[in-house]
Backbone as a ProteinNet text record, in pm:
[ID]
protein_1_A
[PRIMARY]
MTENQPINKVTYWQPSAGNAITGIIQGSGTSNDLLYDEQKTLFLQEDNGAVVGVDLNRYLIHSLKQHNAALGDLVTITFQGKEQKNNGRSFNRYTLLVDKFTSPV
[TERTIARY]
536.8	511.4	427.3	453.4	379.9	300.7	199.6	119.2	182	186	247	140.8	187.4	100.8	52.2	-63.6	-111.8	-7.9	2.6	98	22	73	5.9	30.1	-61	-47.9	-29.8	-123.5	-119.6	-213.2	-163.9	-251.4	-269.3	-373.3	-400.3	-381.7	-315.5	-285.3	-413.4	-445	-561.3	-513.7	-457.4	-390.2	-484.6	-432.9	-492.5	-407.6	-460.8	-386.5	-248.3	-147	-9.3	65.9	-3.6	62.4	136	248.4	326.8	359.6	383.1	427.9	545.5	647	764.8	789.9	815.3	845.3	893.2	937.5	987.2	872.1	856.5	748	767.4	664.9	664.7	573.8	484.8	392.6	269.1	174.3	47.2	-61.4	-182.7	-293.7	-420.8	-523.6	-654.2	-757.7	-849.1	-958.9	-1089.6	-1191.7	-1324.6	-1402	-1459.4	-1534.9	-1675.2	-1774.7	-1912.9	-1939.9	-1873.8	-1898.1	-1814	-1689.8	-1597.4	-1554.2	-1617.9	-1579.6	-1439.8	-1342.8	-1207.6	-1117.6	-1047	-957.5	-814.9	-724.9	-584.3	-512.7	-423.6	-350.8	-202.2	-121.5	23.5	66.9	155.3	203.3	346	364.2	494.1	542.9	673.6	732.9	807.3	764	826.1	956.9	1032.6	1160.5	1147.4	1034.3	1014.6	970.7	960.9	924	775.7	693.1	548.3	513.8	416.8	368.5	236.7	230.8	114.6	56.3	-75.4	-144.2	-188.4	-162.3	-202.5	-300.4	-424.1	-522.4	-480.6	-480	-432.5	-548.3	-532.1	-626.1	-561.6	-632.9	-579.6	-447.6	-436	-312.7	-193.8	-210.2	-99.5	-63.3	-163.1	-136.8	-57.3	-101.8	-34.4	108.9	126.3	259.6	355.1	305.1	389.4	435.6	345.2	381.9	484.2	464.2	557.4	697.1	705.6	834.8	890.9	817.3	857.3	883.9	796	812.5	808	896.3	908.1	934.3	922.5	952.8	1090.4	1101	1228.8	1255	1176.6	1195.2	1142.1	1205	1161.7	1063.9	948	842.3	800.1	777.7	717.4	591.1	479.2	350.8	304.3	270	219.3	76.3	-13.4	-152.2	-163.7	-191.6	-200.2	-336	-437.4	-571.1	-672.5	-796.7	-903.8	-906.3	-928.8	-943.1	-1067.8	-1109.6	-1230.5	-1199.6	-1250.9	-1236.7	-1336.5	-1319.9	-1412.6	-1555.8	-1571.4	-1705.9	-1771.2	-1702.2	-1759	-1722.2	-1664.9	-1625.6	-1498.7	-1493.9	-1375	-1285.9	-1158.8	-1062.9	-953.7	-881.1	-768.9	-640.9	-567.7	-442.5	-326	-238.9	-119.8	3.4	119.3	246.5	318.6	401.3	470.1	616.4	704.4	847.5	889.7	971	1020.4	1172.4	1236.3	1381.6	1407.8	1459.6	1478.9	1582.3	1550.3	1642.5	1757.2	1877.9	1994	2067.1	2089.4	2152.1	2300.7	2353.8	2496.9	2579.5	2689.1	2775.7	2878.5
-1130.4	-1034.7	-1103.9	-1073.1	-1136.8	-1033.7	-1083.1	-993.8	-985.6	-866.1	-842.2	-810.7	-790.7	-743.2	-603.7	-561.6	-426.5	-321.5	-220.5	-113.2	5.2	60.4	171.3	302.6	399.3	534.1	535.8	476	471.9	577.9	653.9	740.1	672.6	708.6	644.4	743.9	697	777.9	800.1	925.7	962	1059.1	1003.6	1087.7	1157.7	1263.4	1328.8	1288.2	1306.8	1270.7	1335.4	1255.2	1303.2	1287.1	1256.3	1237.2	1103.6	1103.3	981.7	964.6	840.5	809.5	713.7	736.3	650.3	609	480.5	432.8	289.7	246.3	110.5	23.7	-91.8	-182.4	-231.7	-205.8	-250.2	-370.8	-395.3	-508	-482.7	-573.2	-560	-616.4	-587.2	-637.2	-639.2	-696.3	-704.7	-660.7	-576.4	-535.8	-565.7	-590.1	-613.1	-483.5	-447.4	-323.9	-358.4	-292.2	-321.9	-294.8	-193.9	-160.1	-242	-268.9	-329.7	-470.6	-532.2	-664.1	-659.8	-714.4	-727.4	-624.8	-544.3	-443.7	-474.4	-492.8	-517.1	-383.4	-373.5	-250	-279.3	-193.9	-200.4	-89.8	-121.8	-22.5	17.8	147.1	201.1	298.9	291.7	388.9	492.1	617.3	725.5	768.2	854.3	903.4	967.3	1033.8	1102.3	1008.4	877	778.8	747.9	828.7	806.6	679.3	604.1	484.8	520	490.6	525.2	398.8	384	271.8	309.3	218.7	239.3	128.4	166.6	67.8	14.6	-118.1	-181.8	-222.8	-195.6	-247.1	-368.3	-430.3	-551.6	-526.3	-411.5	-379.9	-373.2	-301.4	-288	-422.2	-502.5	-635.1	-719.2	-720.7	-798.2	-747.5	-616.2	-558.6	-587.4	-580	-612.3	-757.5	-847.8	-989.6	-1009.4	-943.2	-958	-908.6	-806.9	-753.3	-828.4	-929.6	-1002.3	-906.1	-807.5	-708.3	-777.1	-734.2	-796.2	-688.5	-728	-636.3	-575.1	-445	-375.9	-316.9	-356.8	-299.8	-157.4	-74.1	63.6	67.3	127.3	129.9	274	303.5	431	400.1	455.7	439.3	577.8	590.4	716.8	695.2	783	779.1	868.2	807.1	881.3	949.7	898.3	955.2	849.9	892.5	802.2	797	675.1	656.6	574.3	573.4	500.5	395.8	274.7	167.4	189	111.6	120.2	85.7	-0.4	-39.7	63.2	173.4	279.4	274.5	163.5	153	233	299.1	377.6	298.4	333.7	268.9	369.3	339.4	422.9	370.8	456.7	419.1	453.4	355.6	372.5	326	374.4	315	275.1	173.3	117.9	92.9	135.3	106.4	38	-67	-138.2	-142	-95.8	-102.3	-208.5	-323.8	-437.7	-406.5	-448.4	-432.5	-531.1	-482.7	-571.7	-547.7	-654.8	-638	-608.5	-522.8	-491.2	-613.8	-628.4	-745.5	-719.3
221.3	325.5	432.4	555.3	663.6	741.3	810.2	892.7	1031.1	1084.2	1215.1	1318.4	1439.2	1545.6	1507.4	1558.1	1527.2	1565.4	1482.1	1504.9	1563.8	1673.2	1740.7	1666.9	1687	1634.1	1482.9	1413.2	1267.8	1212.1	1114.7	1037.2	901.6	830.1	701.8	588.7	484.3	367.1	287.9	261.6	181.5	73.5	-34.6	-133.4	-230.6	-288.3	-403.9	-523.8	-643.4	-764.7	-763.9	-791.2	-794.7	-663.8	-553.2	-423.7	-419.6	-349.7	-331.7	-184.8	-146.7	-11	-23	60.2	62.8	206.2	226.3	360.3	359.4	475.4	494.3	542.5	479.2	516	658.5	741.5	880.5	901	807.7	819	735.4	750.2	679.3	768.5	732.3	810.9	728.8	787.1	723.4	823.8	778.4	865.4	794.2	872.3	816.1	822	710.8	698.1	650.3	706.5	668.5	521.1	464.2	324.2	227.2	263.7	169.4	207.4	303.9	353.7	411.8	339.5	391	322.8	401.9	347.2	391.4	294.1	325.4	334.6	433	459.3	470.2	410	420.2	515.3	610.8	706.2	669.6	644.1	605.5	710.8	742.4	833.2	749.4	764.4	689.7	756.3	688	740.7	878	903.1	1030.9	1142.9	1113.3	1214.4	1220.4	1153.6	1154.8	1077.2	1128.9	1060.8	992.9	862.8	782.2	720.6	730.7	669.3	529	434	295.2	258.8	226.6	183.3	46.5	34.4	-87.7	-178.4	-308	-406.5	-474.6	-567.1	-632.6	-703.8	-770.8	-841.9	-745.9	-634.1	-539.5	-476.5	-441.5	-383.8	-483.5	-608.7	-713	-734.6	-740.8	-763.9	-648.4	-524.9	-409.1	-415.4	-453.7	-466.4	-577.2	-692.5	-804.8	-770	-686.4	-644	-522.6	-474.8	-353.7	-238.6	-223	-116.8	19.3	107.6	240.1	344.2	469.8	579.3	558.3	580	567.8	430.2	329.1	195.6	193	110.1	90.9	-26	-4.2	-104.6	-132.1	-259.2	-298.2	-376.7	-329.9	-397	-439.8	-567.8	-620.6	-668.1	-622.6	-667.3	-790.2	-906.1	-1031.2	-1048.8	-979.5	-989.8	-1031	-1043.4	-1086.4	-1238.7	-1290.7	-1434.2	-1459.6	-1584.2	-1618.6	-1725.4	-1702.4	-1800.4	-1913.5	-2022	-2135.2	-2096.1	-1994.5	-1952.4	-1859.1	-1834.3	-1752.6	-1605.5	-1561	-1420.1	-1395.4	-1280.3	-1247.1	-1151.1	-1151.7	-1063	-1028.2	-920.5	-878.1	-942.7	-1011.9	-1078.1	-985.4	-961	-877.9	-953.8	-912.5	-952.7	-825.1	-836.2	-719.2	-752.5	-664.7	-673.9	-544.3	-556	-438	-444.6	-338.1	-323.7	-217.7	-261.2	-170.9	-63.7	58.6	171.6	155.8	169	171.4	302	374.8	505.2	488	573.3	566.9	601.2	532.6	554.1	659.3
[MASK]
+++++++++++++++++++++++++++++++++++++++++++++++++++++++++++++++++++++++++++++++++++++++++++++++++++++++++

């Protein structure tokens, strides 16, 4: 996946447990945040044409790489909710599906 020019008129996905988002990958980017240092964002275009930014955690970054996600691929991300590890730390649980773009012949 490559980083693109900034995309105008982006809203950011702020899911509740059980929410999903589906869209075509338009690009990715990195922003610097005072609290979190560097935040990676995936930009998805939904069916209605809206571009939505999805903040990526380590799991999503790793899963996108494993699926060789690229511009034009259709992605569905589902937020399962917050879970807690045995050591007491909490994390956000997601599932990811990637439908690879195939160009028409």
